CSV table of C-alpha atoms in Angstrom, one decimal:
chain,number,residue,atom,x,y,z
C,14,MET,CA,117.4,135.5,77.7
C,15,TYR,CA,114.5,137.1,80.4
C,16,ASP,CA,114.6,137.4,83.7
C,17,VAL,CA,110.9,136.7,84.4
C,18,ILE,CA,108.2,134.6,82.3
C,19,ILE,CA,105.1,135.2,83.2
C,20,ILE,CA,102.5,132.9,81.8
C,21,GLY,CA,98.9,134.3,81.5
C,22,ALA,CA,97.8,137.5,80.7
C,23,GLY,CA,94.9,137.5,82.7
C,24,VAL,CA,94.3,139.8,86.0
C,25,SER,CA,96.6,138.2,88.2
C,26,GLY,CA,99.3,137.9,85.5
C,27,CYS,CA,99.0,141.8,84.6
C,28,ALA,CA,98.9,142.4,88.3
C,29,ILE,CA,102.3,140.6,88.8
C,30,ALA,CA,103.5,142.1,85.5
C,31,ARG,CA,103.0,145.7,86.6
C,32,GLU,CA,104.5,145.6,90.0
C,33,LEU,CA,107.7,143.9,88.4
C,34,SER,CA,107.9,147.0,85.7
C,35,ARG,CA,108.8,148.9,88.8
C,36,TYR,CA,112.1,147.3,88.8
C,37,ARG,CA,115.1,146.6,86.2
C,38,LEU,CA,114.0,143.2,85.2
C,39,LYS,CA,113.7,141.7,81.5
C,40,THR,CA,110.1,140.4,82.0
C,41,LEU,CA,108.0,138.7,79.5
C,42,VAL,CA,104.4,137.7,79.2
C,43,LEU,CA,103.2,135.0,77.0
C,44,GLU,CA,99.5,134.3,76.6
C,45,LYS,CA,98.0,131.5,74.6
C,46,GLU,CA,95.0,133.8,73.1
C,47,SER,CA,95.2,136.9,70.6
C,48,ASP,CA,94.8,139.1,73.6
C,49,VAL,CA,95.0,140.0,77.5
C,50,CYS,CA,92.0,139.2,79.6
C,51,GLU,CA,90.6,136.4,77.4
C,52,GLY,CA,90.1,133.7,80.3
C,53,THR,CA,88.2,134.1,83.5
C,54,SER,CA,88.9,137.7,83.6
C,55,LYS,CA,86.6,138.7,81.2
C,56,ALA,CA,83.6,136.4,82.2
C,57,ASN,CA,82.9,136.8,86.3
C,58,SER,CA,80.7,138.8,88.2
C,59,GLY,CA,83.1,142.3,88.1
C,60,ILE,CA,82.7,142.3,91.9
C,61,VAL,CA,85.0,143.6,94.4
C,62,HIS,CA,84.6,141.5,97.5
C,63,ALA,CA,84.8,143.0,100.8
C,64,GLY,CA,87.1,140.2,102.5
C,65,TYR,CA,84.3,138.4,105.1
C,66,ASP,CA,84.1,134.9,103.6
C,67,ALA,CA,87.5,133.4,103.1
C,68,GLU,CA,88.5,131.5,105.8
C,69,PRO,CA,90.7,133.6,108.7
C,70,GLY,CA,94.4,132.7,108.3
C,71,THR,CA,94.2,131.7,104.9
C,72,LEU,CA,96.3,133.7,101.9
C,73,LYS,CA,93.0,134.5,100.3
C,74,ALA,CA,91.4,136.3,103.2
C,75,ARG,CA,95.0,138.1,103.4
C,76,LEU,CA,94.6,139.0,100.0
C,77,ASN,CA,91.1,139.8,99.3
C,78,VAL,CA,91.0,142.3,102.1
C,79,GLU,CA,94.1,143.7,101.0
C,80,GLY,CA,93.5,143.7,97.6
C,81,SER,CA,89.9,145.4,98.1
C,82,ARG,CA,91.6,148.4,100.2
C,83,LYS,CA,94.0,148.8,97.2
C,84,MET,CA,91.6,148.6,94.6
C,85,GLU,CA,89.8,152.2,94.4
C,86,ALA,CA,93.0,153.7,94.7
C,87,LEU,CA,94.2,151.9,91.7
C,88,SER,CA,91.0,152.8,89.5
C,89,LYS,CA,92.3,156.5,89.9
C,90,GLU,CA,96.0,155.5,89.0
C,91,LEU,CA,95.3,153.5,85.9
C,92,ASP,CA,91.4,155.1,85.2
C,93,PHE,CA,89.4,152.4,85.0
C,94,PRO,CA,85.6,151.8,86.0
C,95,TYR,CA,85.1,151.5,89.6
C,96,ARG,CA,82.0,152.0,92.2
C,97,LYS,CA,81.9,151.1,96.2
C,98,ASN,CA,78.1,150.5,96.0
C,99,GLY,CA,78.1,147.9,99.2
C,100,SER,CA,76.8,144.6,99.1
C,101,LEU,CA,74.3,142.7,101.3
C,102,VAL,CA,74.1,139.0,102.0
C,103,LEU,CA,70.3,137.7,102.1
C,104,CYS,CA,68.9,135.7,104.6
C,105,PHE,CA,65.8,134.0,103.6
C,106,ASN,CA,64.8,132.3,107.2
C,107,ASP,CA,64.9,133.4,110.3
C,108,LYS,CA,66.4,130.1,111.5
C,109,GLU,CA,69.6,131.3,109.4
C,110,THR,CA,70.2,134.6,110.9
C,111,GLY,CA,72.8,132.9,113.0
C,112,LYS,CA,75.0,132.0,109.5
C,113,LEU,CA,75.1,136.1,109.4
C,114,GLU,CA,76.5,136.3,112.5
C,115,GLU,CA,79.0,133.7,111.7
C,116,LEU,CA,80.0,135.7,108.3
C,117,LYS,CA,79.9,139.0,110.2
C,118,LYS,CA,82.3,137.2,113.1
C,119,ARG,CA,84.8,136.0,110.0
C,120,GLY,CA,85.1,139.2,108.2
C,121,GLU,CA,85.5,141.4,111.1
C,122,THR,CA,88.5,138.8,112.1
C,123,ASN,CA,90.0,139.1,108.8
C,124,GLY,CA,90.1,143.0,109.3
C,125,VAL,CA,87.1,144.1,107.2
C,126,GLU,CA,85.4,147.0,108.5
C,127,GLY,CA,81.5,148.0,109.1
C,128,LEU,CA,79.8,145.2,108.9
C,129,ARG,CA,75.9,145.0,110.3
C,130,ILE,CA,73.2,143.1,110.6
C,131,LEU,CA,70.4,144.5,109.6
C,132,ASP,CA,66.6,143.4,110.2
C,133,ARG,CA,64.1,143.6,107.2
C,134,GLN,CA,62.9,147.3,107.8
C,135,GLU,CA,66.6,148.6,107.9
C,136,LEU,CA,67.3,146.1,104.6
C,137,LEU,CA,64.5,148.0,102.8
C,138,SER,CA,65.1,151.2,103.3
C,139,LEU,CA,68.7,150.4,101.6
C,140,GLU,CA,67.4,148.0,98.7
C,141,PRO,CA,63.7,148.4,98.4
C,142,SER,CA,63.4,146.2,95.6
C,143,VAL,CA,64.1,143.0,97.7
C,144,GLY,CA,62.1,140.2,98.0
C,145,GLU,CA,59.6,139.5,100.4
C,146,GLN,CA,61.2,136.3,101.8
C,147,ALA,CA,64.6,138.1,102.9
C,148,VAL,CA,63.8,138.5,106.4
C,149,SER,CA,67.6,140.0,107.3
C,150,ALA,CA,71.1,140.7,105.7
C,151,LEU,CA,74.5,141.3,106.2
C,152,TYR,CA,75.5,144.9,105.5
C,153,VAL,CA,78.9,145.5,103.8
C,154,PRO,CA,79.6,148.9,102.9
C,155,THR,CA,83.2,148.5,101.8
C,156,GLY,CA,81.8,146.2,98.9
C,157,ALA,CA,82.3,147.7,95.6
C,158,ILE,CA,82.0,146.8,91.6
C,159,VAL,CA,84.6,147.0,88.9
C,160,CYS,CA,84.9,146.6,85.5
C,161,PRO,CA,87.1,143.7,85.1
C,162,PHE,CA,88.3,144.3,81.5
C,163,GLY,CA,89.4,147.9,82.4
C,164,LEU,CA,91.0,146.4,85.4
C,165,THR,CA,93.5,144.0,83.5
C,166,ILE,CA,93.9,146.1,80.2
C,167,ALA,CA,95.2,148.9,82.4
C,168,LEU,CA,97.5,146.7,84.5
C,169,ALA,CA,98.6,145.4,80.9
C,170,GLU,CA,99.2,148.7,79.6
C,171,ASN,CA,100.8,150.0,82.2
C,172,ALA,CA,103.1,147.2,82.4
C,173,ALA,CA,103.8,147.3,78.6
C,174,VAL,CA,104.5,151.2,79.0
C,175,ASN,CA,107.0,150.4,81.8
C,176,GLY,CA,109.1,147.8,79.2
C,177,VAL,CA,107.5,144.5,80.0
C,178,GLU,CA,107.2,142.4,76.4
C,179,PHE,CA,103.9,140.9,75.6
C,180,ARG,CA,103.6,137.7,73.2
C,181,PHE,CA,100.2,136.5,72.4
C,182,ASP,CA,98.7,133.7,70.7
C,183,ARG,CA,101.7,131.7,72.4
C,184,GLN,CA,100.5,128.7,74.1
C,185,VAL,CA,102.9,127.2,76.1
C,186,THR,CA,103.4,123.1,74.9
C,187,ASP,CA,106.6,122.3,77.0
C,188,MET,CA,108.9,123.7,79.6
C,189,LYS,CA,112.5,121.9,80.7
C,190,ARG,CA,114.7,123.5,83.4
C,191,CYS,CA,118.4,123.4,82.3
C,192,GLU,CA,121.0,124.1,85.2
C,193,ASN,CA,119.3,127.7,86.7
C,194,GLU,CA,117.4,128.4,84.3
C,195,TYR,CA,113.8,127.7,81.9
C,196,LEU,CA,113.5,126.6,78.7
C,197,VAL,CA,109.8,127.7,77.6
C,198,LYS,CA,108.5,126.5,74.4
C,199,ALA,CA,105.4,128.5,72.8
C,200,GLY,CA,103.9,128.9,69.7
C,201,GLY,CA,107.0,127.3,68.0
C,202,GLU,CA,109.6,129.6,69.8
C,203,VAL,CA,111.7,129.0,72.6
C,204,PHE,CA,112.1,131.3,75.4
C,205,LYS,CA,115.2,131.2,78.0
C,206,THR,CA,114.4,132.6,81.4
C,207,LYS,CA,115.4,132.4,85.3
C,208,LEU,CA,112.1,132.5,87.0
C,209,VAL,CA,108.7,131.6,86.1
C,210,VAL,CA,105.5,132.5,87.0
C,211,ASN,CA,102.2,130.2,86.7
C,212,ALA,CA,99.3,132.3,85.9
C,213,ALA,CA,97.6,130.4,83.4
C,214,GLY,CA,94.2,130.3,85.2
C,215,VAL,CA,92.3,127.0,84.6
C,216,CYS,CA,95.4,125.7,82.9
C,217,ALA,CA,97.8,126.6,85.7
C,218,ASP,CA,98.2,122.8,86.4
C,219,GLU,CA,99.0,122.0,82.7
C,220,ILE,CA,101.7,124.1,83.5
C,221,HIS,CA,102.7,123.1,86.8
C,222,ASN,CA,102.9,119.7,85.8
C,223,MET,CA,105.5,120.3,83.1
C,224,VAL,CA,108.6,120.6,85.5
C,225,SER,CA,106.8,119.6,88.8
C,226,ALA,CA,106.7,115.8,89.8
C,227,LEU,CA,104.4,116.4,92.6
C,228,SER,CA,101.3,116.6,90.2
C,229,MET,CA,98.4,119.2,90.7
C,230,LYS,CA,94.9,119.0,89.2
C,231,ILE,CA,92.7,122.1,88.6
C,232,THR,CA,88.8,121.3,87.9
C,233,PRO,CA,86.9,124.0,85.7
C,234,ARG,CA,83.9,125.0,87.7
C,235,LYS,CA,81.4,126.8,85.0
C,236,GLY,CA,79.5,129.6,86.2
C,237,GLU,CA,76.8,131.2,84.1
C,238,TYR,CA,75.6,134.6,84.1
C,239,LEU,CA,72.7,136.4,82.4
C,240,LEU,CA,73.3,140.4,81.2
C,241,TYR,CA,70.6,142.9,81.4
C,242,ASP,CA,70.2,145.8,79.4
C,243,LYS,CA,70.5,149.4,81.2
C,244,ARG,CA,66.7,150.0,81.8
C,245,ALA,CA,66.7,146.7,84.0
C,246,GLY,CA,69.9,148.4,85.7
C,247,SER,CA,68.2,150.6,88.5
C,248,MET,CA,66.8,147.3,89.9
C,249,ALA,CA,69.5,147.0,92.8
C,250,ASP,CA,71.7,149.3,93.7
C,251,HIS,CA,73.8,147.3,96.0
C,252,THR,CA,75.1,144.1,95.3
C,253,LEU,CA,72.9,141.2,96.5
C,254,PHE,CA,74.1,137.9,97.6
C,255,GLN,CA,72.7,135.0,99.2
C,256,LEU,CA,73.7,132.9,102.2
C,257,PRO,CA,76.9,131.2,100.9
C,258,THR,CA,77.4,127.3,100.1
C,259,ALA,CA,80.1,125.3,99.4
C,260,LEU,CA,79.9,125.9,95.9
C,261,GLY,CA,80.6,129.3,96.2
C,262,LYS,CA,78.3,132.3,97.1
C,263,GLY,CA,75.4,131.7,95.2
C,264,ILE,CA,73.4,133.5,92.7
C,265,LEU,CA,74.0,137.3,93.0
C,266,VAL,CA,72.0,140.4,91.7
C,267,THR,CA,74.5,143.2,90.9
C,268,PRO,CA,74.4,146.6,89.2
C,269,THR,CA,77.6,147.0,86.8
C,270,VAL,CA,79.7,149.9,86.6
C,271,HIS,CA,78.1,150.8,83.2
C,272,GLY,CA,74.4,150.7,84.5
C,273,ASN,CA,73.4,147.4,83.4
C,274,LEU,CA,71.8,144.3,85.7
C,275,LEU,CA,73.6,141.2,85.8
C,276,THR,CA,72.9,137.6,88.0
C,277,GLY,CA,74.4,134.6,88.2
C,278,PRO,CA,76.6,132.5,88.3
C,279,THR,CA,75.7,129.1,88.5
C,280,ALA,CA,78.4,126.7,89.7
C,281,VAL,CA,79.0,123.4,87.9
C,282,ASP,CA,82.3,121.2,88.0
C,283,ILE,CA,83.1,120.2,84.3
C,284,GLU,CA,86.4,118.6,82.7
C,285,GLU,CA,86.6,120.6,79.6
C,286,LYS,CA,88.9,123.8,80.2
C,287,ASP,CA,87.3,125.8,77.5
C,288,GLY,CA,83.3,124.6,78.2
C,289,VAL,CA,82.1,128.4,78.1
C,290,ASP,CA,79.0,127.1,76.5
C,291,THR,CA,75.4,128.4,78.0
C,292,THR,CA,72.4,125.9,78.7
C,293,LYS,CA,68.5,126.5,78.9
C,294,GLU,CA,69.3,124.4,82.3
C,295,GLY,CA,71.7,127.2,84.0
C,296,MET,CA,69.8,130.1,82.3
C,297,ASP,CA,66.9,128.9,84.4
C,298,THR,CA,68.7,128.4,87.2
C,299,VAL,CA,69.7,131.6,87.4
C,300,LEU,CA,66.5,133.2,86.7
C,301,ALA,CA,64.9,131.3,89.3
C,302,LYS,CA,66.8,131.8,91.9
C,303,ALA,CA,67.9,135.6,90.9
C,304,ALA,CA,63.9,135.8,92.0
C,305,PHE,CA,64.6,135.1,95.3
C,306,SER,CA,66.7,138.2,96.1
C,307,VAL,CA,64.5,140.9,93.1
C,308,PRO,CA,61.5,139.3,92.1
C,309,GLY,CA,60.3,140.6,88.7
C,310,ILE,CA,63.4,141.2,86.9
C,311,PRO,CA,61.9,141.2,83.4
C,312,LYS,CA,63.1,138.6,80.9
C,313,SER,CA,62.8,140.7,77.9
C,314,GLN,CA,65.5,142.9,79.2
C,315,VAL,CA,68.1,140.3,78.8
C,316,ILE,CA,70.5,141.2,76.2
C,317,THR,CA,73.4,138.2,76.2
C,318,SER,CA,74.3,135.1,78.3
C,319,PHE,CA,77.6,134.2,78.9
C,320,ALA,CA,79.8,131.4,81.2
C,321,GLY,CA,83.2,131.7,83.0
C,322,LEU,CA,85.4,129.4,84.3
C,323,ARG,CA,86.8,129.5,87.5
C,324,ALA,CA,89.8,127.4,88.3
C,325,HIS,CA,89.0,125.4,91.5
C,326,ILE,CA,92.0,123.3,92.5
C,327,THR,CA,90.9,119.7,93.2
C,328,LYS,CA,94.7,118.2,94.0
C,329,MET,CA,97.5,119.9,95.5
C,330,PRO,CA,100.8,118.9,94.8
C,331,LYS,CA,100.8,116.8,98.0
C,332,GLY,CA,97.7,115.2,97.1
C,333,GLU,CA,95.1,117.5,99.5
C,334,ALA,CA,92.3,119.2,98.2
C,335,ALA,CA,92.4,122.8,98.2
C,336,GLU,CA,90.7,125.4,99.8
C,337,ASP,CA,93.3,128.2,99.6
C,338,PHE,CA,95.1,129.7,96.8
C,339,LEU,CA,98.3,128.1,95.6
C,340,ILE,CA,101.0,130.9,95.5
C,341,GLY,CA,104.7,130.1,95.5
C,342,GLU,CA,107.7,128.3,94.8
C,343,ALA,CA,107.2,124.7,93.6
C,344,GLU,CA,108.8,122.6,95.9
C,345,ASP,CA,111.2,120.5,93.5
C,346,ALA,CA,111.4,123.2,90.8
C,347,PRO,CA,113.4,126.2,91.8
C,348,GLY,CA,112.8,129.5,90.5
C,349,PHE,CA,109.4,128.0,89.4
C,350,ILE,CA,106.3,129.8,91.2
C,351,ASP,CA,102.7,128.8,91.3
C,352,VAL,CA,99.8,131.4,90.9
C,353,ALA,CA,97.1,128.9,90.7
C,354,GLY,CA,93.3,127.9,91.8
C,355,MET,CA,92.7,131.9,91.9
C,356,GLU,CA,89.2,131.3,91.7
C,357,SER,CA,86.7,133.9,93.5
C,358,PRO,CA,87.6,136.5,94.8
C,359,GLY,CA,90.7,136.3,92.9
C,360,LEU,CA,89.7,139.4,90.8
C,361,SER,CA,89.5,141.4,94.1
C,362,CYS,CA,92.8,140.0,95.4
C,363,ALA,CA,94.4,141.1,92.0
C,364,PRO,CA,96.0,144.1,93.1
C,365,ALA,CA,97.7,142.6,96.6
C,366,THR,CA,98.5,139.2,94.4
C,367,GLY,CA,100.6,141.5,92.1
C,368,GLU,CA,102.5,142.8,95.2
C,369,TYR,CA,102.8,139.5,96.9
C,370,VAL,CA,104.2,137.6,94.1
C,371,ALA,CA,106.4,140.6,93.1
C,372,GLU,CA,108.1,140.6,96.6
C,373,MET,CA,108.9,137.1,96.4
C,374,ILE,CA,110.8,137.7,93.0
C,375,ILE,CA,112.7,140.5,94.3
C,376,GLU,CA,113.8,138.6,97.2
C,377,MET,CA,115.3,136.0,94.9
C,378,LEU,CA,116.6,138.4,92.0
C,379,LYS,CA,117.4,141.5,94.0
C,380,PRO,CA,116.8,143.8,90.8
C,381,GLU,CA,117.4,147.7,91.2
C,382,LYS,CA,114.3,149.8,91.5
C,383,LYS,CA,113.3,152.0,88.5
C,384,GLN,CA,113.5,155.4,89.1
C,385,ASP,CA,111.4,156.6,86.0
C,386,PHE,CA,108.7,154.4,86.7
C,387,THR,CA,105.3,155.5,85.2
C,388,GLY,CA,102.9,154.9,87.7
C,389,THR,CA,99.9,156.6,86.1
C,390,ARG,CA,97.7,155.8,83.0
C,391,LYS,CA,94.8,157.6,81.4
C,392,GLY,CA,92.2,155.8,79.5
C,393,ILE,CA,90.2,155.8,76.3
C,394,PRO,CA,88.0,158.9,76.5
C,395,ASN,CA,84.2,157.9,77.2
C,396,MET,CA,82.3,160.1,74.8
C,397,ALA,CA,78.8,158.7,76.6
C,398,LEU,CA,79.9,160.3,79.9
C,399,SER,CA,81.9,163.2,78.8
C,400,SER,CA,80.7,166.7,79.4
C,401,ASP,CA,79.6,169.1,76.4
C,402,GLU,CA,82.9,171.2,77.2
C,403,GLU,CA,85.1,167.5,77.0
C,404,LYS,CA,82.7,166.5,73.8
C,405,HIS,CA,83.4,169.5,71.6
C,406,GLU,CA,87.3,169.7,72.7
C,407,LEU,CA,88.0,166.2,71.8
C,408,ILE,CA,85.9,166.6,68.3
C,409,ARG,CA,88.1,169.7,67.8
C,410,GLY,CA,91.3,167.9,68.2
C,411,ASN,CA,90.1,164.7,66.2
C,412,PRO,CA,86.7,165.0,64.3
C,413,ALA,CA,86.5,161.1,64.4
C,414,TYR,CA,85.2,161.3,68.1
C,415,GLY,CA,82.1,162.8,66.5
C,416,ASN,CA,81.4,159.7,64.9
C,417,VAL,CA,79.3,157.5,66.5
C,418,ILE,CA,79.8,153.8,65.5
C,419,CYS,CA,78.0,152.0,68.0
C,420,ARG,CA,74.6,153.6,68.5
C,421,CYS,CA,73.6,151.7,71.7
C,422,GLU,CA,76.7,152.5,73.7
C,423,MET,CA,77.3,155.7,72.0
C,424,VAL,CA,80.7,154.7,70.9
C,425,THR,CA,82.6,157.1,68.4
C,426,GLU,CA,85.1,156.6,65.9
C,427,GLY,CA,87.5,158.4,67.8
C,428,GLU,CA,87.7,155.8,70.9
C,429,ILE,CA,87.8,152.6,68.5
C,430,LEU,CA,90.9,154.1,66.9
C,431,ASP,CA,92.4,154.7,70.1
C,432,ALA,CA,91.7,151.5,71.6
C,433,ILE,CA,93.9,150.1,68.5
C,434,ARG,CA,96.6,152.9,69.0
C,435,ARG,CA,97.2,152.5,72.0
C,436,PRO,CA,99.6,150.3,74.1
C,437,LEU,CA,98.9,146.5,73.5
C,438,GLY,CA,96.0,147.7,71.2
C,439,ALA,CA,93.3,145.8,70.2
C,440,VAL,CA,93.4,143.7,67.1
C,441,THR,CA,90.0,141.9,67.3
C,442,THR,CA,86.4,143.0,67.8
C,443,ASP,CA,86.2,141.3,71.0
C,444,GLY,CA,89.4,143.6,71.7
C,445,ILE,CA,87.7,146.7,70.5
C,446,LYS,CA,84.4,145.5,72.8
C,447,ARG,CA,86.3,145.2,75.9
C,448,ARG,CA,88.1,148.4,75.2
C,449,THR,CA,85.5,150.6,74.3
C,450,ARG,CA,81.8,148.7,75.1
C,451,ALA,CA,81.4,149.0,71.1
C,452,GLY,CA,79.0,146.0,70.4
C,453,MET,CA,77.9,145.6,74.3
C,454,GLY,CA,74.8,147.4,73.5
C,455,ARG,CA,71.5,145.8,73.4
C,456,CYS,CA,71.4,144.6,70.0
C,457,GLN,CA,75.0,143.3,70.8
C,458,SER,CA,77.1,144.3,67.6
C,459,GLY,CA,74.2,143.6,65.2
C,460,PHE,CA,74.9,147.0,63.4
C,461,CYS,CA,78.0,148.4,64.3
C,462,ASN,CA,80.1,145.3,63.6
C,463,PRO,CA,80.9,145.7,60.1
C,464,LYS,CA,82.1,149.2,60.6
C,465,VAL,CA,84.5,148.1,63.7
C,466,VAL,CA,86.0,145.4,61.2
C,467,GLU,CA,86.5,148.2,58.3
C,468,ILE,CA,88.4,150.4,61.0
C,469,LEU,CA,90.2,147.4,61.9
C,470,ALA,CA,91.3,146.1,58.6
C,471,SER,CA,92.1,149.6,57.6
C,472,GLU,CA,94.2,150.6,60.6
C,473,LEU,CA,96.2,147.2,61.0
C,474,GLY,CA,96.9,147.2,57.2
C,475,VAL,CA,95.0,143.5,56.3
C,476,ASP,CA,92.3,142.9,54.3
C,477,GLU,CA,88.7,142.7,56.2
C,478,ALA,CA,88.4,139.0,55.5
C,479,GLU,CA,91.6,138.5,58.4
C,480,ILE,CA,89.7,140.3,61.2
C,481,ARG,CA,88.8,137.9,64.0
C,482,LYS,CA,86.1,138.2,66.8
C,483,ALA,CA,88.9,136.5,69.2
C,484,GLY,CA,91.1,134.1,68.3
C,485,THR,CA,92.3,131.4,65.4
C,486,GLY,CA,89.5,130.6,63.4
C,487,SER,CA,86.9,133.2,64.3
C,488,GLN,CA,87.1,135.3,61.2
C,489,TYR,CA,83.7,137.1,60.1
C,490,LEU,CA,84.1,137.2,56.5
C,491,MET,CA,84.0,133.7,54.2
C,492,GLU,CA,86.4,133.5,51.1
C,493,GLY,CA,85.2,135.0,48.2
C,494,HIS,CA,83.1,138.1,50.1
C,495,GLY,CA,86.2,140.1,51.2
C,496,ASP,CA,84.7,143.4,50.2
C,497,GLY,CA,82.5,142.9,52.8
C,498,GLN,CA,78.9,143.0,51.4
C,499,PHE,CA,78.2,139.6,52.5
C,500,PHE,CA,79.1,140.2,56.0
C,501,ALA,CA,77.4,143.4,56.5
C,502,GLU,CA,74.1,142.0,55.0
C,503,LEU,CA,74.7,139.2,57.8
C,504,CYS,CA,75.2,141.9,60.4
C,505,GLN,CA,72.1,144.1,59.0
C,506,GLU,CA,69.8,140.8,59.0
C,507,GLU,CA,71.3,140.2,62.8
C,508,GLY,CA,70.4,143.8,64.3
C,509,GLU,CA,67.1,143.8,62.5
C,510,ALA,CA,65.9,140.3,64.5
C,511,HIS,CA,67.3,141.9,67.8
C,512,GLY,CA,65.1,144.8,67.1
């Protein structure tokens, strides 16, 4: 019997779990994938929006501004990459400068500080590479960038250290309310709980509709991105937006906290909730529209493309379309709390969303606050960014920190072992990638993956043929090639193909 079951281990679910771990509650997180951060939370822009875009008075506006203000302090508490680089909303037509003024006024109403309209000369002084058609911009000094994996994993690890249970590969297939508790069926098991938090991303409507006659519908909104090598990372210092449309904030150009350049996303509504394929049409759109903001970004520096899905609510429980988040207890399902429609700026809102939902639950259950809550967490050492003294100290303590596995990102065996041995440690190569960046460089794991598979198999005590990229059915080795030789040859060919 649990006090709270959270469905979904994305950034919102993990933020709520971390806040609940401050109290004497028995909390369980159920996740259908093999790790935290497997859905929208892993495939997004990594932007901490300041809060100028949301409609004043909405929950989205409130949580965005609060979350943005909390993010820097949280990054220090939980040790994940964050940088306040500021953002610019570009205007390409003198006739549309009034829209910048509208955004500025909206942001000021929401409580965003330091907003300023720049003319072209002022814009060029901040961002010299901006396109010739950009005539003015809204300057947002409190805009920032973050590692979305680092944030989500840090929240989850800290929650786990403070007693929250996580169960992976547990897709919720049925749920019923019986008297004053819920029976949740997931992965062939049945769990009992007093309260349910529905933080299931694009599948939140399916979870909601299991217990409520007031149905909801979420339409996945696919966004495709291009990620560039670090050699292109200096082409933009600020996050460059274009004036937003009804479908979102348009194609952006931004540096990442790790030194790459990122462009995207597109915005196409689809029906498939696993439709994260990339397309030539999508990539062409990103290339063409990003060139308005920063011309001359070299195609040759693209190292990968990816797509993410945003959970856009197209039918609220009472029938209307939604322009706001849906956070609250379902009208006809007491003890069932929706945290749905967490599309952009859901990542930015996460610290505030966690507190907001936790406050609702504390009011319902009135638990005792822990005196032994651990509010800080230390991340995996980053050998590539460590000083010589720090590197020598780590290697003296464990020689594995001197053995480089991923040459593109200079990730060592010690970092990979740490990623596996931590609370909620990695069990897949994607899990290693998100925790250490092994495989995120220019060759996109072409050289390092065989060794990563070998280390994972050794640490987990399984055959290499059982090691997966991510979810079920993503093993690398075919039957009969358990010695890894076949896989090693394939990866060597892949690495050579990437140069």
